[in-house]
CSV table of C-alpha atoms in Angstrom, one decimal:
chain,number,residue,atom,x,y,z
A,1,MET,CA,27.3,-11.2,21.1
A,2,ASN,CA,27.2,-8.7,24.0
A,3,PRO,CA,25.7,-9.8,27.3
A,4,THR,CA,22.1,-8.6,27.9
A,5,SER,CA,20.9,-6.7,30.9
A,6,ALA,CA,17.4,-6.1,32.3
A,7,LEU,CA,16.1,-3.9,35.1
A,8,VAL,CA,13.2,-4.4,37.6
A,9,VAL,CA,12.1,-1.1,39.2
A,10,ILE,CA,10.3,-2.1,42.4
A,11,GLY,CA,8.4,0.9,43.4
A,12,ASN,CA,4.8,2.0,44.1
A,13,GLU,CA,6.1,5.6,44.0
A,14,ILE,CA,6.9,5.4,40.3
A,15,LEU,CA,3.6,3.7,39.4
A,16,SER,CA,1.7,6.4,41.4
A,17,GLY,CA,3.6,9.2,39.7
A,18,ARG,CA,4.8,10.6,43.0
A,19,THR,CA,8.4,10.2,41.8
A,20,GLN,CA,10.0,10.8,38.4
A,21,ASP,CA,12.2,7.8,37.8
A,22,ALA,CA,15.9,8.7,37.3
A,23,ASN,CA,17.4,5.2,37.5
A,24,ILE,CA,16.3,3.8,34.1
A,25,ARG,CA,18.3,6.3,32.1
A,26,TYR,CA,21.4,6.1,34.4
A,27,LEU,CA,21.5,2.4,34.0
A,28,ALA,CA,20.7,2.5,30.3
A,29,VAL,CA,23.7,4.8,29.7
A,30,HIS,CA,26.2,2.9,31.8
A,31,LEU,CA,25.2,-0.5,30.7
A,32,GLY,CA,25.6,0.6,27.1
A,33,ARG,CA,29.0,1.9,28.0
A,34,ILE,CA,30.2,-1.4,29.4
A,35,GLY,CA,28.7,-3.3,26.5
A,36,ALA,CA,25.9,-5.0,28.3
A,37,PRO,CA,22.9,-3.1,27.0
A,38,LEU,CA,19.6,-2.8,28.7
A,39,ARG,CA,17.0,-4.9,26.8
A,40,GLU,CA,14.0,-4.6,29.0
A,41,VAL,CA,12.7,-2.7,32.0
A,42,ARG,CA,9.7,-3.6,34.2
A,43,VAL,CA,8.3,-1.3,36.8
A,44,ILE,CA,6.3,-3.3,39.3
A,45,PRO,CA,4.5,-2.7,42.6
A,46,ASP,CA,5.7,-3.7,46.1
A,47,ILE,CA,3.8,-7.0,46.0
A,48,ALA,CA,5.7,-10.0,47.1
A,49,GLU,CA,4.3,-12.5,44.5
A,50,THR,CA,4.8,-10.0,41.7
A,51,ILE,CA,8.4,-9.4,42.7
A,52,VAL,CA,9.2,-13.1,43.0
A,53,THR,CA,7.6,-14.0,39.7
A,54,THR,CA,9.1,-11.1,37.8
A,55,VAL,CA,12.7,-11.7,39.0
A,56,THR,CA,12.4,-15.4,38.4
A,57,GLU,CA,11.4,-14.8,34.8
A,58,MET,CA,13.9,-12.1,34.1
A,59,LYS,CA,17.0,-13.9,35.6
A,60,ALA,CA,16.3,-16.8,33.3
A,61,ARG,CA,15.9,-14.6,30.2
A,62,TYR,CA,18.7,-12.1,30.6
A,63,ASP,CA,22.4,-12.4,31.3
A,64,GLN,CA,22.2,-10.0,34.2
A,65,VAL,CA,19.3,-8.4,36.1
A,66,PHE,CA,19.3,-5.3,38.2
A,67,THR,CA,16.6,-4.3,40.7
A,68,THR,CA,16.2,-0.9,42.3
A,69,GLY,CA,14.1,-0.1,45.4
A,70,GLY,CA,12.7,-1.8,48.4
A,71,ILE,CA,15.8,-2.6,50.5
A,72,GLY,CA,15.3,-0.1,53.3
A,73,PRO,CA,14.2,-0.8,56.9
A,74,THR,CA,10.4,-0.1,56.6
A,75,HIS,CA,7.5,-2.6,56.2
A,76,ASP,CA,7.2,-1.9,52.4
A,77,ASP,CA,10.8,-2.9,51.9
A,78,ILE,CA,10.4,-6.5,50.9
A,79,THR,CA,12.8,-6.9,48.0
A,80,SER,CA,15.5,-8.8,49.9
A,81,ALA,CA,13.0,-11.4,51.2
A,82,CYS,CA,11.5,-11.8,47.7
A,83,ILE,CA,15.0,-12.3,46.1
A,84,ALA,CA,15.7,-15.0,48.7
A,85,GLU,CA,12.5,-16.7,47.7
A,86,ALA,CA,13.3,-16.4,44.0
A,87,PHE,CA,16.6,-18.2,44.6
A,88,GLY,CA,15.1,-20.7,47.1
A,89,VAL,CA,17.4,-19.7,49.9
A,90,PRO,CA,16.8,-18.3,53.4
A,91,LEU,CA,17.1,-14.6,54.3
A,92,GLU,CA,19.5,-14.3,57.2
A,93,LEU,CA,21.7,-11.9,59.0
A,94,HIS,CA,24.9,-11.4,57.1
A,95,ALA,CA,27.8,-11.4,59.6
A,96,GLY,CA,30.1,-9.1,57.7
A,97,THR,CA,27.3,-6.5,57.2
A,98,VAL,CA,26.3,-6.8,60.8
A,99,ALA,CA,29.9,-6.0,61.8
A,100,LEU,CA,30.0,-3.0,59.5
A,101,MET,CA,26.7,-1.6,60.6
A,102,GLU,CA,27.4,-2.1,64.3
A,103,ALA,CA,30.7,-0.3,63.9
A,104,HIS,CA,28.9,2.5,62.0
A,105,TYR,CA,25.9,3.0,64.3
A,106,GLY,CA,27.2,1.7,67.6
A,107,LYS,CA,25.7,-1.4,69.2
A,108,ASP,CA,22.9,0.5,71.0
A,109,GLU,CA,21.7,2.3,67.9
A,110,PHE,CA,21.8,-0.9,65.8
A,111,SER,CA,18.0,-1.2,66.2
A,112,PRO,CA,15.8,-4.1,64.9
A,113,ALA,CA,14.8,-1.9,62.0
A,114,ARG,CA,18.4,-1.4,61.0
A,115,GLN,CA,19.2,-5.1,61.5
A,116,ARG,CA,16.6,-5.7,58.7
A,117,MET,CA,19.0,-4.1,56.3
A,118,ALA,CA,21.8,-6.6,57.3
A,119,MET,CA,19.5,-9.5,56.3
A,120,LEU,CA,20.7,-10.9,52.9
A,121,PRO,CA,19.8,-14.1,51.0
A,122,ARG,CA,22.2,-16.9,52.0
A,123,GLY,CA,25.1,-16.9,49.5
A,124,ALA,CA,24.7,-13.2,48.5
A,125,THR,CA,27.7,-10.9,48.1
A,126,PRO,CA,27.1,-7.4,49.6
A,127,ILE,CA,27.5,-4.4,47.3
A,128,THR,CA,29.3,-2.1,49.7
A,129,ASN,CA,29.4,1.5,48.5
A,130,ALA,CA,30.5,5.0,49.3
A,131,LYS,CA,27.0,6.4,50.1
A,132,SER,CA,25.2,4.1,52.5
A,133,VAL,CA,26.5,1.6,55.2
A,134,ALA,CA,23.5,-0.6,54.4
A,135,PRO,CA,24.6,-2.5,51.3
A,136,GLY,CA,23.0,-3.8,48.1
A,137,PHE,CA,23.8,-7.3,47.2
A,138,SER,CA,24.5,-9.7,44.3
A,139,ILE,CA,23.2,-13.2,44.1
A,140,GLY,CA,23.6,-15.4,41.0
A,141,ASN,CA,23.1,-13.0,38.0
A,142,VAL,CA,20.9,-10.6,40.0
A,143,HIS,CA,22.2,-7.3,41.5
A,144,VAL,CA,19.9,-5.7,44.1
A,145,MET,CA,20.3,-1.9,44.6
A,146,ALA,CA,18.7,1.0,46.4
A,147,GLY,CA,16.0,3.1,44.8
A,148,VAL,CA,17.4,6.5,45.9
A,149,PRO,CA,19.4,7.6,42.8
A,150,SER,CA,22.5,8.8,44.5
A,151,ILE,CA,22.8,5.5,46.5
A,152,MET,CA,21.9,3.4,43.5
A,153,GLN,CA,24.7,5.1,41.5
A,154,ALA,CA,27.2,4.5,44.2
A,155,MET,CA,26.2,0.8,44.3
A,156,PHE,CA,26.4,0.5,40.5
A,157,GLU,CA,30.0,2.0,40.6
A,158,SER,CA,30.9,-0.5,43.3
A,159,VAL,CA,29.4,-3.6,41.5
A,160,GLU,CA,30.6,-2.6,38.0
A,161,PRO,CA,33.9,-4.4,38.1
A,162,ARG,CA,32.2,-7.8,38.6
A,163,LEU,CA,29.4,-7.3,36.0
A,164,LYS,CA,29.5,-9.0,32.6
A,165,HIS,CA,31.0,-6.6,30.1
A,166,GLY,CA,31.0,-6.6,26.3
A,167,GLU,CA,31.9,-4.3,23.4
A,168,SER,CA,30.9,-0.8,24.2
A,169,VAL,CA,27.8,0.4,22.3
A,170,GLU,CA,28.6,3.7,20.6
A,171,SER,CA,26.2,6.1,18.9
A,172,ARG,CA,26.3,9.0,16.4
A,173,THR,CA,23.5,11.4,16.2
A,174,TRP,CA,22.5,14.0,13.6
A,175,TYR,CA,19.9,16.6,14.3
A,176,ALA,CA,17.9,18.5,11.7
A,177,LEU,CA,15.4,21.3,12.3
A,178,ASN,CA,12.1,21.4,10.4
A,179,LEU,CA,12.6,18.0,8.8
A,180,TYR,CA,9.7,15.6,8.8
A,181,GLU,CA,10.1,11.9,9.2
A,182,SER,CA,7.9,11.1,6.2
A,183,VAL,CA,10.4,12.9,4.0
A,184,ILE,CA,13.4,10.8,5.0
A,185,ALA,CA,11.7,7.5,5.8
A,186,ALA,CA,12.8,5.8,2.5
A,187,PRO,CA,16.5,6.8,2.5
A,188,LEU,CA,16.8,6.1,6.2
A,189,GLU,CA,15.4,2.6,5.8
A,190,ALA,CA,18.0,2.1,3.1
A,191,VAL,CA,20.7,3.0,5.6
A,192,GLN,CA,19.3,0.4,8.1
A,193,LYS,CA,19.2,-2.2,5.3
A,194,ARG,CA,22.8,-1.4,4.2
A,195,TRP,CA,24.2,-1.8,7.8
A,196,PRO,CA,21.9,-4.5,9.3
A,197,ASP,CA,24.2,-4.9,12.4
A,198,LEU,CA,23.7,-1.2,13.4
A,199,ASP,CA,20.5,0.1,15.0
A,200,VAL,CA,19.2,3.1,13.0
A,201,GLY,CA,16.5,5.2,14.6
A,202,SER,CA,14.5,8.4,14.0
A,203,TYR,CA,13.3,10.4,17.0
A,204,PRO,CA,11.1,13.5,16.4
A,205,PHE,CA,11.4,16.3,18.9
A,206,HIS,CA,8.9,19.2,19.6
A,207,ARG,CA,10.4,21.8,21.9
A,208,ASP,CA,8.4,24.0,24.2
A,209,ASP,CA,9.7,27.0,22.2
A,210,GLY,CA,8.0,25.6,19.1
A,211,ARG,CA,11.2,24.3,17.4
A,212,ARG,CA,10.8,20.9,16.0
A,213,GLY,CA,12.8,18.4,14.0
A,214,LEU,CA,14.4,15.0,14.0
A,215,ALA,CA,17.3,13.3,15.8
A,216,LEU,CA,18.6,10.5,13.6
A,217,VAL,CA,20.7,8.0,15.5
A,218,VAL,CA,23.0,5.1,14.5
A,219,LYS,CA,24.2,2.8,17.2
A,220,GLY,CA,26.5,-0.2,17.3
A,221,THR,CA,29.8,-1.7,18.3
A,222,ASP,CA,31.7,-1.5,14.9
A,223,HIS,CA,33.4,1.9,14.7
A,224,ARG,CA,34.1,1.7,10.9
A,225,GLU,CA,30.5,0.8,10.1
A,226,LEU,CA,29.2,3.5,12.5
A,227,ALA,CA,31.3,6.2,10.8
A,228,ALA,CA,30.1,5.1,7.3
A,229,ALA,CA,26.5,5.0,8.4
A,230,ALA,CA,26.8,8.4,10.1
A,231,ARG,CA,28.1,9.9,6.8
A,232,ALA,CA,25.1,8.4,5.0
A,233,VAL,CA,22.7,9.9,7.5
A,234,ARG,CA,24.3,13.3,7.2
A,235,ASP,CA,24.0,13.1,3.4
A,236,LEU,CA,20.4,12.1,3.4
A,237,ILE,CA,19.5,15.0,5.7
A,238,ALA,CA,21.3,17.4,3.3
A,239,ALA,CA,19.6,15.8,0.3
A,240,ALA,CA,16.3,16.5,1.9
A,241,GLY,CA,17.2,20.2,2.0
A,242,ALA,CA,17.9,20.5,5.8
A,243,GLU,CA,21.1,21.3,7.6
A,244,PRO,CA,22.6,18.3,9.5
A,245,VAL,CA,24.0,19.2,12.9
A,246,GLU,CA,26.0,16.6,14.8
A,247,GLY,CA,26.0,15.9,18.5
A,248,GLU,CA,23.7,18.2,20.3
A,249,PRO,CA,20.3,19.4,19.2
A,250,PRO,CA,20.4,22.8,17.3
A,251,VAL,CA,18.6,25.0,19.8
B,1,MET,CA,-12.4,-2.6,42.8
B,2,ASN,CA,-10.8,0.0,40.5
B,3,PRO,CA,-9.9,-1.0,37.0
B,4,THR,CA,-6.2,-1.7,36.4
B,5,SER,CA,-4.0,-0.1,33.8
B,6,ALA,CA,-0.6,-1.1,32.4
B,7,LEU,CA,1.8,0.7,30.1
B,8,VAL,CA,4.1,-0.7,27.4
B,9,VAL,CA,6.8,1.8,26.4
B,10,ILE,CA,8.1,0.8,23.0
B,11,GLY,CA,11.4,2.5,22.5
B,12,ASN,CA,15.0,1.7,21.9
B,13,GLU,CA,15.7,5.4,22.8
B,14,ILE,CA,14.7,4.8,26.4
B,15,LEU,CA,16.7,1.5,26.7
B,16,SER,CA,19.8,3.2,25.2
B,17,GLY,CA,19.5,6.1,27.6
B,18,ARG,CA,19.3,8.6,24.7
B,19,THR,CA,16.0,9.9,26.0
B,20,GLN,CA,14.7,10.5,29.5
B,21,ASP,CA,11.2,9.0,29.7
B,22,ALA,CA,8.5,11.5,30.5
B,23,ASN,CA,5.4,9.4,29.7
B,24,ILE,CA,5.5,7.0,32.6
B,25,ARG,CA,5.0,9.7,35.2
B,26,TYR,CA,2.3,11.6,33.2
B,27,LEU,CA,0.3,8.5,32.7
B,28,ALA,CA,0.8,7.4,36.3
B,29,VAL,CA,-0.6,10.7,37.6
B,30,HIS,CA,-3.5,10.8,35.2
B,31,LEU,CA,-4.5,7.2,35.5
B,32,GLY,CA,-4.5,7.6,39.3
B,33,ARG,CA,-6.7,10.6,39.0
B,34,ILE,CA,-9.3,8.8,36.9
B,35,GLY,CA,-9.2,5.8,39.3
B,36,ALA,CA,-7.6,3.3,37.0
B,37,PRO,CA,-4.2,3.1,38.6
B,38,LEU,CA,-1.1,2.0,36.7
B,39,ARG,CA,0.0,-1.4,38.0
B,40,GLU,CA,2.9,-2.3,35.7
B,41,VAL,CA,5.2,-0.7,33.1
B,42,ARG,CA,7.3,-2.5,30.6
B,43,VAL,CA,9.9,-0.8,28.5
B,44,ILE,CA,10.8,-3.0,25.5
B,45,PRO,CA,12.8,-2.6,22.3
B,46,ASP,CA,11.4,-2.2,18.7
B,47,ILE,CA,11.4,-5.9,18.0
B,48,ALA,CA,8.2,-7.2,16.5
B,49,GLU,CA,8.1,-10.5,18.3
B,50,THR,CA,8.7,-8.8,21.7
B,51,ILE,CA,6.0,-6.2,21.1
B,52,VAL,CA,3.4,-8.8,20.0
B,53,THR,CA,4.2,-11.1,23.0
B,54,THR,CA,4.2,-8.3,25.5
B,55,VAL,CA,1.0,-6.7,24.4
B,56,THR,CA,-0.8,-10.1,24.2
B,57,GLU,CA,0.2,-10.9,27.8
B,58,MET,CA,-0.6,-7.5,29.1
B,59,LYS,CA,-4.0,-7.1,27.5
B,60,ALA,CA,-5.1,-10.4,29.1
B,61,ARG,CA,-3.8,-9.4,32.5
B,62,TYR,CA,-5.0,-5.8,32.9
B,63,ASP,CA,-8.3,-4.0,32.3
B,64,GLN,CA,-6.7,-1.5,29.9
B,65,VAL,CA,-3.2,-1.3,28.3
B,66,PHE,CA,-1.5,1.8,26.9
B,67,THR,CA,1.4,1.8,24.5
B,68,THR,CA,3.7,4.7,23.6
B,69,GLY,CA,6.0,5.0,20.7
B,70,GLY,CA,6.6,3.5,17.3
B,71,ILE,CA,3.6,4.8,15.3
B,72,GLY,CA,5.5,7.3,13.0
B,73,PRO,CA,6.3,6.8,9.3
B,74,THR,CA,9.9,5.4,9.5
B,75,HIS,CA,11.1,1.8,9.2
B,76,ASP,CA,11.5,1.5,13.0
B,77,ASP,CA,7.8,2.3,13.6
B,78,ILE,CA,6.3,-1.1,13.8
B,79,THR,CA,3.8,-0.8,16.6
B,80,SER,CA,0.7,-0.7,14.6
B,81,ALA,CA,1.5,-3.8,12.6
B,82,CYS,CA,2.4,-5.6,15.9
B,83,ILE,CA,-0.9,-4.6,17.5
B,84,ALA,CA,-2.8,-5.9,14.5
B,85,GLU,CA,-0.9,-9.2,14.8
B,86,ALA,CA,-1.6,-9.4,18.6
B,87,PHE,CA,-5.4,-9.0,17.8
B,88,GLY,CA,-5.2,-11.3,14.7
B,89,VAL,CA,-6.6,-8.7,12.3
B,90,PRO,CA,-5.1,-7.1,9.2
B,91,LEU,CA,-3.4,-3.7,9.1
B,92,GLU,CA,-5.2,-1.6,6.5
B,93,LEU,CA,-5.7,1.9,5.4
B,94,HIS,CA,-8.4,3.6,7.6
B,95,ALA,CA,-10.7,5.5,5.3
B,96,GLY,CA,-11.6,8.3,7.8
B,97,THR,CA,-7.9,8.8,8.6
B,98,VAL,CA,-6.9,8.9,5.0
B,99,ALA,CA,-9.5,11.6,4.4
B,100,LEU,CA,-8.3,13.7,7.3
B,101,MET,CA,-4.6,13.4,6.3
B,102,GLU,CA,-5.3,14.1,2.6
B,103,ALA,CA,-7.2,17.2,3.6
B,104,HIS,CA,-4.3,18.2,5.9
B,105,TYR,CA,-1.4,17.5,3.6
B,106,GLY,CA,-3.0,17.9,0.2
B,107,LYS,CA,-3.2,14.9,-2.2
B,108,ASP,CA,0.3,15.4,-3.7
B,109,GLU,CA,2.0,15.6,-0.3
B,110,PHE,CA,0.3,12.6,1.1
B,111,SER,CA,3.3,10.4,0.4
B,112,PRO,CA,3.7,6.6,0.9
B,113,ALA,CA,5.5,7.3,4.2
B,114,ARG,CA,2.6,9.4,5.4
B,115,GLN,CA,0.1,6.8,4.2
B,116,ARG,CA,1.8,4.4,6.6
B,117,MET,CA,0.4,6.5,9.5
B,118,ALA,CA,-3.1,6.0,8.1
B,119,MET,CA,-2.8,2.2,8.4
B,120,LEU,CA,-4.7,0.9,11.4
B,121,PRO,CA,-5.6,-2.6,12.6
B,122,ARG,CA,-9.1,-3.5,11.2
B,123,GLY,CA,-11.7,-2.5,13.8
B,124,ALA,CA,-9.6,0.1,15.5
B,125,THR,CA,-11.0,3.5,16.6
B,126,PRO,CA,-8.6,6.4,15.8
B,127,ILE,CA,-7.5,8.7,18.7
B,128,THR,CA,-7.7,12.0,16.9
B,129,ASN,CA,-6.0,14.8,18.9
B,130,ALA,CA,-5.1,18.4,18.9
B,131,LYS,CA,-1.4,18.0,18.2
B,132,SER,CA,-1.0,15.7,15.2
B,133,VAL,CA,-3.1,14.8,12.2
B,134,ALA,CA,-1.8,11.3,12.4
B,135,PRO,CA,-3.9,9.6,15.1
B,136,GLY,CA,-3.3,7.0,17.8
B,137,PHE,CA,-5.9,4.3,18.0
B,138,SER,CA,-7.8,2.1,20.4
B,139,ILE,CA,-8.6,-1.6,19.7
B,140,GLY,CA,-10.1,-3.8,22.3
B,141,ASN,CA,-8.7,-2.7,25.7
B,142,VAL,CA,-5.4,-1.4,24.1
B,143,HIS,CA,-4.8,2.3,23.5
B,144,VAL,CA,-1.9,3.0,21.2
B,145,MET,CA,-0.3,6.5,21.5
B,146,ALA,CA,2.7,8.4,20.2
B,147,GLY,CA,6.0,8.5,22.0
B,148,VAL,CA,6.6,12.3,21.8
B,149,PRO,CA,5.3,13.5,25.1
B,150,SER,CA,3.3,16.5,23.9
B,151,ILE,CA,1.5,14.3,21.3
B,152,MET,CA,1.1,11.5,23.8
B,153,GLN,CA,-0.6,13.9,26.2
B,154,ALA,CA,-2.9,15.3,23.5
B,155,MET,CA,-3.9,11.7,22.6
B,156,PHE,CA,-4.5,10.8,26.3
B,157,GLU,CA,-6.8,13.8,26.7
B,158,SER,CA,-8.7,12.8,23.6
B,159,VAL,CA,-9.1,9.1,24.6
B,160,GLU,CA,-9.8,9.8,28.3
B,161,PRO,CA,-13.6,9.9,28.1
B,162,ARG,CA,-13.8,6.4,26.7
B,163,LEU,CA,-11.3,4.8,29.2
B,164,LYS,CA,-12.4,2.7,32.2
B,165,HIS,CA,-12.7,5.0,35.2
B,166,GLY,CA,-12.9,4.2,38.9
B,167,GLU,CA,-12.6,5.9,42.3
B,168,SER,CA,-9.9,8.6,42.2
B,169,VAL,CA,-6.8,7.6,44.2
B,170,GLU,CA,-5.9,10.4,46.6
B,171,SER,CA,-2.7,10.8,48.6
B,172,ARG,CA,-1.5,12.7,51.6
B,173,THR,CA,2.2,13.3,52.1
B,174,TRP,CA,4.2,14.4,55.2
B,175,TYR,CA,7.8,15.4,54.9
B,176,ALA,CA,10.4,15.4,57.7
B,177,LEU,CA,14.0,16.5,57.5
B,178,ASN,CA,16.8,14.6,59.2
B,179,LEU,CA,14.5,11.7,60.1
B,180,TYR,CA,15.7,8.2,59.4
B,181,GLU,CA,13.5,5.3,58.3
B,182,SER,CA,14.8,3.0,60.9
B,183,VAL,CA,13.4,5.3,63.6
B,184,ILE,CA,9.9,5.3,62.3
B,185,ALA,CA,9.7,1.8,60.8
B,186,ALA,CA,7.7,0.2,63.6
B,187,PRO,CA,5.1,3.0,64.1
B,188,LEU,CA,4.7,3.3,60.4
B,189,GLU,CA,4.1,-0.4,60.0
B,190,ALA,CA,1.4,0.0,62.7
B,191,VAL,CA,-0.3,2.6,60.6
B,192,GLN,CA,-0.3,0.3,57.6
B,193,LYS,CA,-1.8,-2.5,59.7
B,194,ARG,CA,-4.5,-0.3,61.1
B,195,TRP,CA,-5.6,0.8,57.7
B,196,PRO,CA,-5.0,-2.2,55.4
B,197,ASP,CA,-6.9,-0.7,52.5
B,198,LEU,CA,-4.6,2.2,52.3
B,199,ASP,CA,-1.1,2.1,50.8
B,200,VAL,CA,1.4,3.5,53.3
B,201,GLY,CA,4.9,4.2,52.0
B,202,SER,CA,8.2,5.7,53.1
B,203,TYR,CA,10.5,7.4,50.6
B,204,PRO,CA,13.9,8.7,51.7
B,205,PHE,CA,15.2,11.8,49.8
B,206,HIS,CA,18.8,13.0,49.6
B,207,ARG,CA,19.0,16.4,47.9
B,208,ASP,CA,22.0,17.8,46.1
B,209,ASP,CA,22.3,20.5,48.7
B,210,GLY,CA,22.9,17.8,51.4
B,211,ARG,CA,19.4,18.0,52.9
B,212,ARG,CA,17.9,14.6,53.6
B,213,GLY,CA,14.8,13.2,55.1
B,214,LEU,CA,11.7,11.2,54.5
B,215,ALA,CA,8.5,11.5,52.6
B,216,LEU,CA,5.7,9.5,54.2
B,217,VAL,CA,2.8,8.9,51.9
B,218,VAL,CA,-0.7,7.4,52.5
B,219,LYS,CA,-2.8,6.6,49.4
B,220,GLY,CA,-6.2,5.3,48.8
B,221,THR,CA,-9.8,6.0,47.8
B,222,ASP,CA,-11.5,6.4,51.2
B,223,HIS,CA,-11.3,10.1,52.2
B,224,ARG,CA,-12.1,9.5,55.9
B,225,GLU,CA,-9.6,6.7,56.3
B,226,LEU,CA,-7.0,8.8,54.4
B,227,ALA,CA,-7.5,11.8,56.8
B,228,ALA,CA,-7.2,9.6,59.9
B,229,ALA,CA,-4.1,7.8,58.6
B,230,ALA,CA,-2.5,11.1,57.7
B,231,ARG,CA,-3.0,12.4,61.2
B,232,ALA,CA,-1.4,9.2,62.6
B,233,VAL,CA,1.6,9.7,60.3
B,234,ARG,CA,1.9,13.3,61.4
B,235,ASP,CA,1.8,12.2,65.0
B,236,LEU,CA,4.5,9.5,64.6
B,237,ILE,CA,6.9,12.0,63.0
B,238,ALA,CA,6.4,14.4,65.9
B,239,ALA,CA,6.8,11.6,68.4
B,240,ALA,CA,10.2,10.8,66.7
B,241,GLY,CA,11.3,14.4,67.4
B,242,ALA,CA,11.1,15.8,63.9
B,243,GLU,CA,8.8,18.4,62.4
B,244,PRO,CA,6.1,17.2,60.1
B,245,VAL,CA,5.5,19.4,57.0
B,246,GLU,CA,2.6,18.6,54.8
B,247,GLY,CA,2.5,18.7,51.0
B,248,GLU,CA,5.7,19.9,49.6
B,249,PRO,CA,9.2,18.9,50.7
B,250,PRO,CA,10.7,21.4,53.2
B,251,VAL,CA,13.5,22.9,51.1
């Protein structure tokens, strides 16, 4: 069994619609690649009680939990304090991080607001990274990262070697224009039943230019089963009178 | 107090990273506009028990709950059955929807797979819409919509008049290039403390072209307070030696 991952997006800016989230998809793709697929995402507001409750629940339920957002220096950045509370440990200045940040900013510019970013829950391991001197951190099975996508990605690359890995989840996709789900529902269900360990999905698309059709996707960790199921999907598209196109949507 | 909204995104395709979600932001913006702001989003897989448990929890906790995804005709479309289970009612053919779909497809083309899309929980009200003859539906405080963004949006427009409305949440945003959060953390916190009913946030941006800076956002329902707090934010940016630019990011 592959290890499971979950993501807690801490951010009023996603819930207000100010910002289009870009972190969910990035983590979904990369966690699938390392074989620790994303099983649940929660987007929650910057409210301390909500963050503590959600992280407490998720870290018990999933093998590893990621959070994004709320680790900057402003008053609405309360993630680190909440994670400390969820683990029942104090939030304190982390000596190694203080040293790195003092060296980076100079002692005079290492203001109280910046010192906030050197406060980690006791026992946490910093996630140093190529993009920001202020680190993320890992504690227990929780990995705390920035909300800005470029910094989050740098933190993920940095923490990846110490994450739980499993068998990479691969997928094969066939596209078909002008094919309706109702036409292939029965044969597609037969594919799912024949390969119960794979995940067989049907995703309609409607493009702005008026083209529409289906993406039929098989996913799993067994290459031989994947190849066989992909052939079955190709055949059922052809049997329905449409042209199966692999990989990219036929636009 | 404004009514609260929550969203359950039902979709393996989001959790696998195959699809970039577009529905969260759309609903966030439009629910803010009608004064029923989005308070939580959960993205969950197409697993019946997970859907039933999540919807049961969310409909008790929030004034209204939206779901997207899983109402098509294929085997992985299990949302309607799960919503029926969450409300303890049978899933059954909905006479009005059968009539509409038969008229649309013709009796011969109204296949068993298509009939699946005419099955609604007993007591549900269809969400007819301009994009698809197969409807979404409302039951209790839960509104069930398609996952394809263009159809979801048509369903939201259709259901909007019967949603719970409140006072519209407005926001004012000031952008500043080359300003660091640590520099304005203290005066920004003072703005939040002075107007506790507003939501004052700081969002760093790092553009691909190397430009970086901050978006400082005040949000709330009281126009007079919003205007006063926006002036205070403009002034604190100027006091930090940066140029405040309202509205759109200075690119």
